Coordinates of C-alpha atoms in Angstrom, one line a residue:
Chain A
M1 CA 58.7 30.9 -87.8
N2 CA 55.8 31.6 -90.4
I3 CA 55.2 35.5 -89.3
K4 CA 51.9 35.4 -91.5
K5 CA 51.3 32.6 -88.2
I6 CA 51.3 34.9 -85.5
T7 CA 47.7 36.4 -84.5
F8 CA 46.4 39.9 -84.8
P9 CA 46.7 40.4 -81.1
T10 CA 49.8 38.5 -80.5
K11 CA 51.2 41.3 -82.9
I12 CA 49.6 44.0 -80.7
F13 CA 50.8 42.3 -77.5
L14 CA 55.2 42.4 -79.2
F15 CA 54.8 45.9 -80.8
L16 CA 53.6 47.3 -77.0
L17 CA 56.2 45.0 -75.5
F18 CA 59.2 46.0 -77.9
S19 CA 57.6 49.8 -77.3
L20 CA 57.9 49.3 -73.3
V21 CA 62.0 48.4 -74.0
S22 CA 62.9 50.5 -76.1
S23 CA 60.6 53.7 -75.0
I24 CA 63.0 53.0 -71.1
S25 CA 65.9 56.3 -70.7
I26 CA 68.1 57.6 -68.1
A27 CA 69.9 61.2 -67.9
E28 CA 71.4 60.6 -64.8
G29 CA 75.4 60.4 -65.9
T30 CA 79.0 61.0 -64.8
Y31 CA 80.1 63.2 -66.5
Q32 CA 83.6 64.3 -64.7
E33 CA 85.3 62.2 -61.8
P34 CA 85.4 65.4 -59.0
V35 CA 89.4 64.1 -58.6
D36 CA 89.7 64.9 -62.1
F37 CA 87.7 67.8 -61.8
V38 CA 90.1 69.5 -58.9
K39 CA 93.1 68.2 -61.4
E40 CA 92.0 70.3 -64.3
S41 CA 91.4 73.5 -62.1
F42 CA 94.7 73.6 -61.3
S43 CA 96.8 72.3 -64.5
P44 CA 99.4 72.4 -64.8
S45 CA 100.5 72.9 -61.8
T46 CA 99.3 70.0 -59.3
P47 CA 97.3 70.7 -57.0
P48 CA 97.4 71.6 -53.3
K49 CA 96.6 69.6 -50.0
S50 CA 93.0 69.7 -49.7
S51 CA 91.8 72.6 -46.8
V52 CA 88.8 71.8 -44.1
L53 CA 86.3 74.4 -43.5
W54 CA 84.4 73.9 -40.3
I55 CA 80.7 74.9 -40.4
T56 CA 80.7 76.4 -37.3
N57 CA 77.3 78.0 -35.6
K58 CA 78.3 81.5 -36.5
L59 CA 78.0 80.0 -40.2
K60 CA 74.7 77.8 -40.1
P61 CA 72.2 80.7 -40.1
S62 CA 73.7 82.2 -43.4
I63 CA 73.9 78.5 -44.8
Y64 CA 70.0 78.5 -43.7
K65 CA 69.3 81.1 -46.1
I66 CA 71.0 80.0 -48.7
M67 CA 70.1 76.8 -49.0
R68 CA 66.8 76.6 -47.1
H69 CA 67.8 73.2 -45.2
K70 CA 70.5 72.7 -42.6
L71 CA 73.5 71.3 -44.2
N72 CA 74.5 67.5 -44.0
A73 CA 77.6 67.8 -43.0
L74 CA 80.2 69.3 -40.5
R75 CA 82.7 69.9 -42.2
I76 CA 83.4 71.2 -46.4
R77 CA 86.4 70.4 -48.2
Y78 CA 88.3 73.0 -50.4
W79 CA 91.5 73.2 -52.8
K80 CA 92.9 76.9 -52.7
K81 CA 96.2 77.8 -54.4
D82 CA 96.9 81.4 -55.7
G83 CA 94.1 83.0 -54.7
Q84 CA 91.9 80.4 -56.1
T85 CA 89.6 78.3 -53.7
V86 CA 88.1 74.6 -55.7
W87 CA 84.8 73.4 -54.1
V88 CA 83.1 70.3 -55.1
L89 CA 79.4 70.4 -53.1
N90 CA 76.5 68.4 -53.1
E91 CA 72.8 69.5 -53.6
I92 CA 69.6 67.5 -53.9
G93 CA 67.8 68.7 -57.2
K94 CA 64.4 66.6 -56.8
E95 CA 65.1 63.3 -54.9
H96 CA 69.2 62.6 -56.0
P97 CA 72.4 64.8 -55.8
I98 CA 73.7 66.6 -57.8
T99 CA 77.8 67.1 -57.8
V100 CA 79.2 70.1 -58.8
G101 CA 82.6 71.7 -59.3
L102 CA 83.1 75.2 -58.5
V103 CA 86.5 77.5 -59.2
I104 CA 86.6 80.8 -58.1
K105 CA 88.9 83.4 -58.0
N106 CA 88.8 87.5 -57.2
K107 CA 85.7 86.1 -55.3
K108 CA 83.9 85.6 -59.0
I109 CA 82.8 82.2 -60.4
Q110 CA 85.9 80.9 -63.0
R111 CA 84.4 77.7 -63.4
I112 CA 81.1 75.8 -62.9
K113 CA 81.0 72.1 -64.0
V114 CA 78.1 69.4 -63.3
L115 CA 80.1 66.9 -62.5
I116 CA 77.8 63.7 -61.5
F117 CA 73.9 64.4 -62.3
R118 CA 71.6 61.5 -61.0
E119 CA 68.3 62.9 -61.2
S120 CA 65.9 61.5 -63.4
R121 CA 65.6 64.7 -65.6
G122 CA 66.9 68.3 -65.5
A123 CA 70.1 67.5 -66.8
E124 CA 70.3 70.4 -69.1
V125 CA 71.8 72.4 -66.6
R126 CA 75.3 70.7 -67.4
H127 CA 75.3 72.7 -70.8
P128 CA 76.9 75.5 -71.6
F129 CA 74.1 77.5 -72.8
F130 CA 73.0 77.4 -69.2
I131 CA 76.2 77.3 -67.0
N132 CA 78.3 79.8 -68.5
Q133 CA 75.5 82.1 -67.1
F134 CA 77.4 82.0 -63.6
K135 CA 80.7 82.4 -65.2
Q136 CA 82.1 86.2 -63.1
V137 CA 79.2 86.0 -61.3
T138 CA 79.5 86.9 -57.6
I139 CA 77.1 87.7 -54.7
T140 CA 76.2 90.9 -52.9
P141 CA 76.6 91.5 -49.2
D142 CA 73.6 89.1 -48.1
N143 CA 74.5 86.2 -50.2
K144 CA 72.8 86.5 -53.4
L145 CA 73.7 86.4 -56.5
E146 CA 74.2 89.7 -58.0
K147 CA 73.1 88.7 -61.9
H148 CA 69.6 87.1 -62.6
I149 CA 70.3 83.5 -63.9
D150 CA 67.7 82.4 -66.6
S151 CA 65.8 79.0 -65.6
I152 CA 64.9 76.5 -68.3
S153 CA 61.7 75.2 -67.7
G154 CA 61.4 71.7 -66.8
A155 CA 64.8 71.8 -65.1
T156 CA 63.6 74.3 -62.6
L157 CA 64.6 72.5 -59.7
S158 CA 67.8 71.3 -61.2
V159 CA 68.4 75.1 -61.7
T160 CA 67.3 76.6 -58.1
A161 CA 70.1 73.6 -57.3
L162 CA 73.0 74.8 -59.2
K163 CA 72.1 78.7 -58.4
K164 CA 72.0 77.5 -54.3
L165 CA 75.7 75.8 -55.0
A166 CA 76.5 78.6 -57.0
R167 CA 76.1 80.9 -53.8
L168 CA 77.1 78.4 -51.4
A169 CA 80.9 78.1 -52.6
L170 CA 80.7 81.9 -53.1
Y171 CA 79.9 82.6 -49.5
F172 CA 82.2 79.6 -48.9
D173 CA 84.8 81.4 -50.2
K174 CA 84.5 84.4 -49.0
V175 CA 84.5 82.7 -45.1
I176 CA 87.7 81.6 -45.6
N177 CA 88.9 84.6 -47.2
E178 CA 88.2 86.8 -44.1
Chain B
M1 CA 28.9 42.6 -109.1
P2 CA 32.2 43.3 -107.5
K3 CA 31.2 46.7 -106.1
N4 CA 28.8 44.5 -103.9
T5 CA 31.6 41.8 -103.1
S6 CA 33.7 44.5 -102.5
K7 CA 30.8 45.8 -99.6
K8 CA 30.5 42.7 -98.1
N9 CA 34.0 42.1 -97.6
N10 CA 34.5 45.6 -96.1
R11 CA 32.0 44.8 -93.5
R12 CA 33.8 41.8 -92.5
S13 CA 36.9 43.2 -92.4
L14 CA 35.3 45.6 -90.2
F15 CA 33.7 43.1 -87.9
Q16 CA 37.2 41.1 -88.0
W17 CA 38.8 44.5 -86.8
H18 CA 36.7 45.1 -84.2
R19 CA 36.7 41.5 -82.5
Q20 CA 40.7 41.6 -83.2
I21 CA 41.1 45.3 -81.0
G22 CA 38.8 44.1 -78.7
L23 CA 40.6 41.2 -78.3
A24 CA 43.9 42.8 -78.0
V25 CA 42.8 45.2 -75.1
S26 CA 40.1 43.3 -73.2
L27 CA 42.8 42.4 -70.8
L28 CA 43.9 46.2 -70.6
V29 CA 40.0 47.0 -70.1
I30 CA 39.2 44.4 -67.4
I31 CA 42.5 45.5 -65.8
L32 CA 41.5 49.4 -66.1
S33 CA 37.6 48.5 -65.1
I34 CA 38.5 46.9 -61.8
T35 CA 41.4 49.1 -60.8
G36 CA 38.5 51.5 -61.2
I37 CA 36.1 50.9 -59.4
F38 CA 38.7 50.4 -56.7
L39 CA 40.4 53.3 -56.6
N40 CA 36.5 55.0 -56.2
H41 CA 36.2 53.4 -52.9
T42 CA 39.6 54.1 -51.5
E43 CA 38.4 55.4 -48.2
K44 CA 35.7 52.8 -47.9
F45 CA 38.1 49.8 -48.6
E46 CA 41.0 51.6 -46.3
L47 CA 43.6 50.9 -49.3
D48 CA 45.3 54.1 -48.2
S49 CA 46.0 52.8 -45.0
Q50 CA 46.7 49.2 -45.9
Y51 CA 50.2 48.4 -46.8
I52 CA 51.7 45.6 -49.5
K53 CA 53.6 42.5 -47.8
S54 CA 54.1 40.7 -50.8
K55 CA 57.9 40.0 -52.3
F56 CA 57.7 40.3 -55.8
L57 CA 55.9 43.9 -55.5
L58 CA 58.3 45.3 -53.0
D59 CA 61.2 43.9 -55.4
W60 CA 59.4 45.4 -58.1
Y61 CA 59.5 49.2 -56.6
D62 CA 62.7 48.1 -55.5
I63 CA 61.8 48.1 -51.8
K64 CA 63.5 45.5 -50.3
K65 CA 63.3 43.4 -47.6
P66 CA 65.6 44.3 -45.7
T67 CA 69.0 42.6 -45.1
I68 CA 70.2 44.4 -42.4
K69 CA 74.3 44.5 -42.2
S70 CA 75.5 46.2 -38.3
F71 CA 78.4 47.3 -37.0
P72 CA 78.9 47.9 -33.4
V73 CA 80.3 51.5 -32.6
E74 CA 80.3 52.1 -28.9
K75 CA 76.8 51.6 -27.9
N76 CA 75.5 52.5 -30.7
W77 CA 74.5 51.0 -33.8
I78 CA 75.7 51.1 -37.8
S79 CA 73.4 49.7 -40.1
H80 CA 73.2 49.2 -43.5
L81 CA 69.7 48.3 -45.3
G82 CA 69.5 49.1 -49.2
D83 CA 71.3 52.0 -50.0
K84 CA 71.1 53.9 -46.6
V85 CA 72.8 54.1 -43.7
Y86 CA 71.2 54.5 -39.8
F87 CA 73.2 55.4 -36.9
N88 CA 71.1 53.8 -34.8
D89 CA 67.4 53.7 -36.6
V90 CA 68.2 58.0 -37.8
L91 CA 69.3 57.8 -41.3
V92 CA 72.7 59.8 -41.9
A93 CA 73.6 58.5 -45.2
K94 CA 71.8 57.4 -48.9
E95 CA 72.6 55.8 -52.1
I96 CA 75.4 53.9 -50.1
S97 CA 75.9 50.6 -52.1
I98 CA 78.3 48.4 -49.7
V99 CA 79.4 49.2 -46.2
T100 CA 82.7 47.5 -45.4
G101 CA 82.5 48.6 -41.8
A102 CA 82.4 51.2 -39.2
V103 CA 84.7 52.3 -35.8
S104 CA 84.8 54.9 -33.4
V105 CA 87.7 56.9 -33.3
E106 CA 87.9 59.2 -30.2
E107 CA 85.7 61.8 -31.1
F108 CA 84.1 60.7 -33.9
I109 CA 83.0 57.9 -35.3
A110 CA 84.1 56.5 -39.1
V111 CA 81.5 54.1 -41.5
A112 CA 83.6 53.2 -44.8
T113 CA 82.0 52.0 -48.0
Q114 CA 83.7 50.6 -50.9
T115 CA 84.6 54.3 -52.2
D116 CA 83.8 56.7 -49.4
V117 CA 84.2 57.3 -46.1
I118 CA 81.2 58.9 -43.7
L119 CA 82.2 60.9 -40.6
L120 CA 80.3 60.7 -37.9
T121 CA 79.9 62.6 -34.5
P122 CA 79.4 60.5 -31.7
T123 CA 75.6 61.4 -31.7
G124 CA 75.1 60.7 -35.1
E125 CA 75.7 63.8 -36.7
K126 CA 77.4 63.9 -40.5
I127 CA 80.5 65.6 -40.8
E128 CA 81.5 65.2 -43.6
Q129 CA 81.6 62.3 -46.2
L130 CA 85.5 61.6 -48.0
D131 CA 85.7 60.5 -51.5
A132 CA 88.7 60.2 -53.6
T133 CA 89.0 63.7 -54.3
T134 CA 90.0 63.6 -50.4
G135 CA 92.7 61.1 -50.8
V136 CA 90.5 58.2 -50.1
P137 CA 91.9 54.9 -51.3
A138 CA 90.0 53.3 -53.7
N139 CA 88.0 49.5 -53.3
I140 CA 88.0 49.5 -49.2
T141 CA 87.6 46.3 -48.3
A142 CA 88.1 47.2 -44.4
I143 CA 87.8 49.5 -42.0
G144 CA 90.1 49.3 -38.1
I145 CA 91.7 50.9 -35.9
N146 CA 95.9 50.6 -35.1
H147 CA 97.1 50.4 -31.7
F148 CA 97.6 54.0 -31.9
K149 CA 94.0 54.5 -32.4
Q150 CA 94.5 55.9 -35.5
L151 CA 91.6 55.2 -38.4
T152 CA 93.1 52.6 -40.8
L153 CA 92.0 51.2 -43.9
K154 CA 92.1 48.2 -46.1
A155 CA 92.3 48.6 -49.7
Q156 CA 93.7 46.3 -52.6
S157 CA 95.3 44.8 -49.7
N158 CA 97.2 47.7 -48.5
I159 CA 96.9 49.2 -45.5
Y160 CA 96.6 53.1 -45.3
V161 CA 96.2 55.2 -41.7
A162 CA 94.7 58.8 -41.9
N163 CA 96.3 61.8 -39.6
N164 CA 94.0 62.7 -36.6
D165 CA 92.2 65.6 -38.1
V166 CA 91.3 62.6 -41.3
T167 CA 92.4 64.9 -43.9
E168 CA 95.5 63.0 -45.5
W169 CA 96.0 59.4 -46.1
K170 CA 99.3 57.4 -46.0
Q171 CA 100.0 53.9 -46.4
S172 CA 101.8 51.8 -43.8
N173 CA 103.1 48.2 -42.7
D174 CA 101.5 48.5 -39.5
T175 CA 99.5 44.6 -39.0
N176 CA 98.5 45.3 -35.6
I177 CA 95.4 46.2 -36.0
I178 CA 91.6 45.5 -35.2
W179 CA 89.2 45.7 -37.9
A180 CA 85.4 46.5 -37.9
T181 CA 83.3 43.2 -37.8
T182 CA 79.3 42.6 -37.9
A183 CA 77.4 41.8 -35.3
K184 CA 73.8 40.8 -34.9
L185 CA 71.7 43.5 -34.1
T186 CA 69.7 44.4 -30.7
P187 CA 65.8 43.8 -31.2
A188 CA 64.4 46.9 -31.1
I189 CA 66.4 49.3 -33.2
E190 CA 66.2 46.1 -35.8
N191 CA 62.2 46.1 -35.4
S192 CA 62.5 50.2 -35.7
L193 CA 64.8 49.9 -39.1
N194 CA 62.3 47.1 -40.1
K195 CA 59.1 49.4 -39.7
L196 CA 61.0 52.2 -41.0
Y197 CA 62.4 50.5 -44.2
I198 CA 59.4 48.7 -44.9
G199 CA 56.4 49.0 -42.8
K200 CA 55.0 52.0 -44.6
G201 CA 56.7 51.8 -48.2
L202 CA 53.8 51.4 -50.2
S203 CA 50.3 51.6 -49.9
K204 CA 47.6 49.4 -51.6
E205 CA 46.1 52.3 -53.3
R206 CA 49.9 53.5 -54.7
V207 CA 49.7 50.2 -56.3
L208 CA 46.5 50.4 -57.6
L209 CA 46.7 53.5 -59.0
D210 CA 49.7 52.7 -60.6
I211 CA 48.3 49.7 -62.2
H212 CA 45.0 52.1 -63.7
S213 CA 47.2 54.7 -65.0
G214 CA 50.1 52.1 -66.6
R215 CA 53.5 53.6 -63.9
I216 CA 53.7 50.2 -62.6
L217 CA 55.5 48.8 -65.8
G218 CA 57.7 52.0 -66.0
K219 CA 57.9 55.0 -68.1
A220 CA 56.5 52.8 -71.1
G221 CA 53.2 51.3 -69.1
P222 CA 50.8 55.4 -69.3
L223 CA 52.0 55.1 -73.4
L224 CA 50.1 51.8 -73.2
M225 CA 47.1 52.3 -71.3
D226 CA 46.8 55.6 -73.7
L227 CA 47.1 53.3 -76.5
S228 CA 44.2 50.5 -75.0
A229 CA 42.3 53.9 -74.4
V230 CA 42.5 54.9 -77.8
L231 CA 41.7 51.3 -79.2
L232 CA 38.6 51.6 -76.7
L233 CA 37.4 54.5 -78.7
V234 CA 37.7 52.8 -82.1
L235 CA 36.0 50.2 -80.3
S236 CA 32.9 51.6 -79.4
F237 CA 33.1 54.1 -83.0
T238 CA 33.1 50.5 -84.9
G239 CA 30.7 49.1 -82.7
C240 CA 28.2 51.8 -83.1
W241 CA 29.2 52.2 -86.8
M242 CA 28.3 48.3 -87.1
Y243 CA 25.0 48.4 -84.8
A244 CA 23.3 51.1 -87.3
K245 CA 24.1 49.1 -90.3
R246 CA 22.5 46.0 -88.7
T247 CA 19.4 47.7 -87.5
W248 CA 19.0 49.8 -90.9
A249 CA 19.0 46.2 -92.8
I250 CA 16.6 44.9 -90.3
Y251 CA 14.6 47.9 -90.7
K252 CA 14.7 47.5 -94.5
R253 CA 14.4 43.6 -94.2
D254 CA 11.0 43.8 -91.9
K255 CA 9.4 46.7 -94.5
L256 CA 10.0 44.0 -97.5
L257 CA 8.7 42.1 -95.4
A258 CA 5.6 43.4 -94.5
A259 CA 4.9 44.5 -97.8
A260 CA 5.6 40.9 -98.8
S261 CA 2.8 39.9 -96.8
I262 CA 0.2 42.5 -98.7
G263 CA 1.5 41.7 -101.9
E264 CA 3.7 44.4 -102.5
S265 CA 6.9 42.8 -102.4
Y266 CA 9.5 42.9 -105.2
S267 CA 10.9 39.1 -105.6
A268 CA 12.7 37.8 -108.0
A269 CA 9.3 36.6 -110.1
D270 CA 8.8 40.5 -111.2
L271 CA 11.6 40.3 -113.3
K272 CA 12.0 41.1 -116.3
R273 CA 13.6 39.5 -119.2
G274 CA 17.5 40.7 -119.0
E275 CA 17.1 42.2 -116.0
E276 CA 18.4 41.4 -112.7
G277 CA 18.4 42.5 -108.9
V278 CA 20.5 41.7 -105.3
I279 CA 18.7 39.4 -103.2
L280 CA 17.2 40.9 -99.6
T281 CA 16.3 37.6 -98.1
V282 CA 14.5 34.3 -98.5
I283 CA 10.8 34.4 -97.0
G284 CA 8.9 30.9 -96.6
D285 CA 9.6 27.7 -94.8
E286 CA 12.3 26.3 -93.3
K287 CA 13.0 23.6 -95.7
L288 CA 12.4 26.0 -99.2
K289 CA 15.1 27.9 -97.5
Q290 CA 17.7 25.9 -96.1
R291 CA 17.6 24.5 -100.2
L292 CA 17.5 27.6 -101.6
A293 CA 20.6 28.8 -99.1
S294 CA 22.7 25.3 -100.2
M295 CA 22.2 26.3 -104.0
G296 CA 23.6 29.7 -103.2
V297 CA 20.5 31.9 -103.0
L298 CA 21.5 33.9 -100.3
A299 CA 21.7 37.4 -98.9
G300 CA 23.3 40.2 -101.2
T301 CA 23.9 38.1 -104.3
I302 CA 22.9 38.9 -107.8
I303 CA 20.2 37.4 -109.5
A304 CA 19.3 37.7 -112.8
T305 CA 17.1 36.7 -115.6
P306 CA 18.5 35.8 -119.3
T307 CA 15.6 34.3 -120.9
S308 CA 11.1 34.1 -121.0
S309 CA 9.4 31.0 -120.8
V310 CA 6.5 31.1 -122.8
F311 CA 3.8 31.4 -119.5
N312 CA 7.2 32.6 -117.5
D313 CA 6.8 29.2 -115.1
P314 CA 9.0 27.6 -114.9
R315 CA 12.2 30.2 -115.6
T316 CA 15.7 29.9 -115.7
Y317 CA 17.7 32.3 -112.8
I318 CA 21.3 32.7 -113.2
I319 CA 23.0 32.7 -109.6
R320 CA 26.6 32.7 -108.9
G321 CA 27.4 31.9 -112.7
Y322 CA 25.1 28.4 -113.0
Q323 CA 21.5 28.6 -114.1
L324 CA 18.8 27.7 -111.9
C325 CA 15.2 26.9 -112.6
M326 CA 12.6 27.3 -110.4
R327 CA 8.5 28.2 -110.0
T328 CA 6.6 31.8 -109.8
T329 CA 5.5 30.1 -106.8
E330 CA 9.5 29.6 -105.6
A331 CA 10.9 32.8 -107.3
S332 CA 8.1 34.8 -105.2
M333 CA 10.1 34.0 -102.2
I334 CA 13.0 35.4 -103.0
L335 CA 12.9 39.1 -102.4
L336 CA 15.2 41.1 -103.9
Q337 CA 16.2 45.0 -102.8
T338 CA 13.6 47.7 -103.8
D339 CA 16.7 50.1 -103.9
T340 CA 17.5 48.1 -107.7
Q341 CA 13.6 48.2 -108.2
T342 CA 13.3 52.1 -109.1
I343 CA 16.5 51.9 -111.7
P344 CA 17.1 48.1 -112.7
R345 CA 20.7 47.6 -113.2
L346 CA 20.3 46.2 -116.7
Q347 CA 23.4 44.0 -118.1
K348 CA 23.3 41.5 -121.6
Y349 CA 24.4 38.0 -121.2
S350 CA 26.6 35.6 -123.6
H351 CA 25.2 32.6 -124.3
D352 CA 26.6 30.6 -122.2
G353 CA 24.6 32.7 -119.1
C354 CA 27.6 34.4 -117.9
S355 CA 27.2 38.5 -117.7
T356 CA 29.5 40.6 -119.5
D357 CA 32.2 43.2 -118.1
E358 CA 29.5 46.3 -119.9
N359 CA 29.5 49.6 -118.4
E360 CA 25.8 50.3 -116.7
T361 CA 24.9 53.9 -117.7
S362 CA 25.7 52.6 -121.3
T363 CA 23.6 49.2 -121.0
I364 CA 20.9 52.1 -119.7
D365 CA 21.2 54.3 -122.6
K366 CA 20.4 51.5 -124.9
T367 CA 17.9 50.2 -123.4
Q368 CA 16.3 53.7 -123.6
S369 CA 16.9 54.1 -127.0

């Protein structure tokens, strides 16, 4: 085809069409499968069998205070070995759930990792500069994080979701160790 | 002469740009205008309370007409629509691609997807969503209950049985299993699900807004609309510029025509030997105008007189490189631009009658000296 024969409006249209196709980008992604996270958290030894924490009526008010909504589950799975507990929890950032893996030892967060991110924006929360703020953080008696976590502009909802999950995991850890 | 030609070309290319940009954005402008009018009167047209039923638009927004897959559990129904799972008409799970079955096991209901098992209380409250981290086998194709009333899964042609709390899965050789099967949903629940899912999913106002802002085309849509807005701005500037130029030219011509009517015009007949001028317009009867135009006597053309004759009538003029002999009565109909009247552009002409490329100022200096 002779390019010179293409009229100017057609060229503009083709340019716009090209820019339309090329500008579609998605932030979502699976960074680690939850199974692999659990295995890795206990390596080199094998992970223990999962245990179950039932969300009783006694726990519900505290969970509501942390999450600001009812938990959409009646029991939560966790893995416990040598005083270390591992949790895989979900919380919606804006529209889709963010799956986060947490390792807690001595009532402090040892490790936290975004495993699956399904939102269209805010995936910056997975980066070490943000996530490392949670390391060695514990909760106060009223289940709040004892340390201030700096937010990321443009990813506020994802940051809030991660803070909630950190508090929730620390609270659950406190409950099962009581 | 090249200066004048390039000026003319610029004018022409500006017009071409104006025309082609106009063509390119015309469709977007039509869309913007029509949607804009409707959006200004959404309340009057009640667009916010009317909903889209077009299959194409619903598909575009990923709102598919539900093909409901339902499983009876005791007296209740587990239904799968799009990516959502419902207990009767209550939403229990989202982002589920395929539901392979649902069964009722003593104290709970189990719903199997390809990768997960969702446990619900008999009243539809979600207990837990189990996945590979809790030992659920991958690629589940069926869910059922064995003769011990235990939850059973079929995955990759193996059979897995759960313990009573559904915390562990073990492979089994059991063959006496009742697998979950789909059934026709009761019309009442089907209707309420359809309403929930599609009835108020997409208002006409939302679609119009998205068309207006370009968001209907995804992330690049607003950019497209921004670009068309910028092009519209360009259009208005080029339009104003061309209008101003044209108005100024008409004003100048009218002024000259008025001067011509009282004998104050500056025409080709007024040119002295060696002078040249730029044609503004040709006046007189249509026949003469057409005849002169066919010989290249057009506005913007340079006309020069290299020679003089005895009574200056008729005289030879040079237009577009050729010689044209005209009577003074005809030459006086060719009006010249007045701005050349004050400072005549002088040029020497070679024997063949064509102008030479001599510097303008230097020729003026020579005549002065």
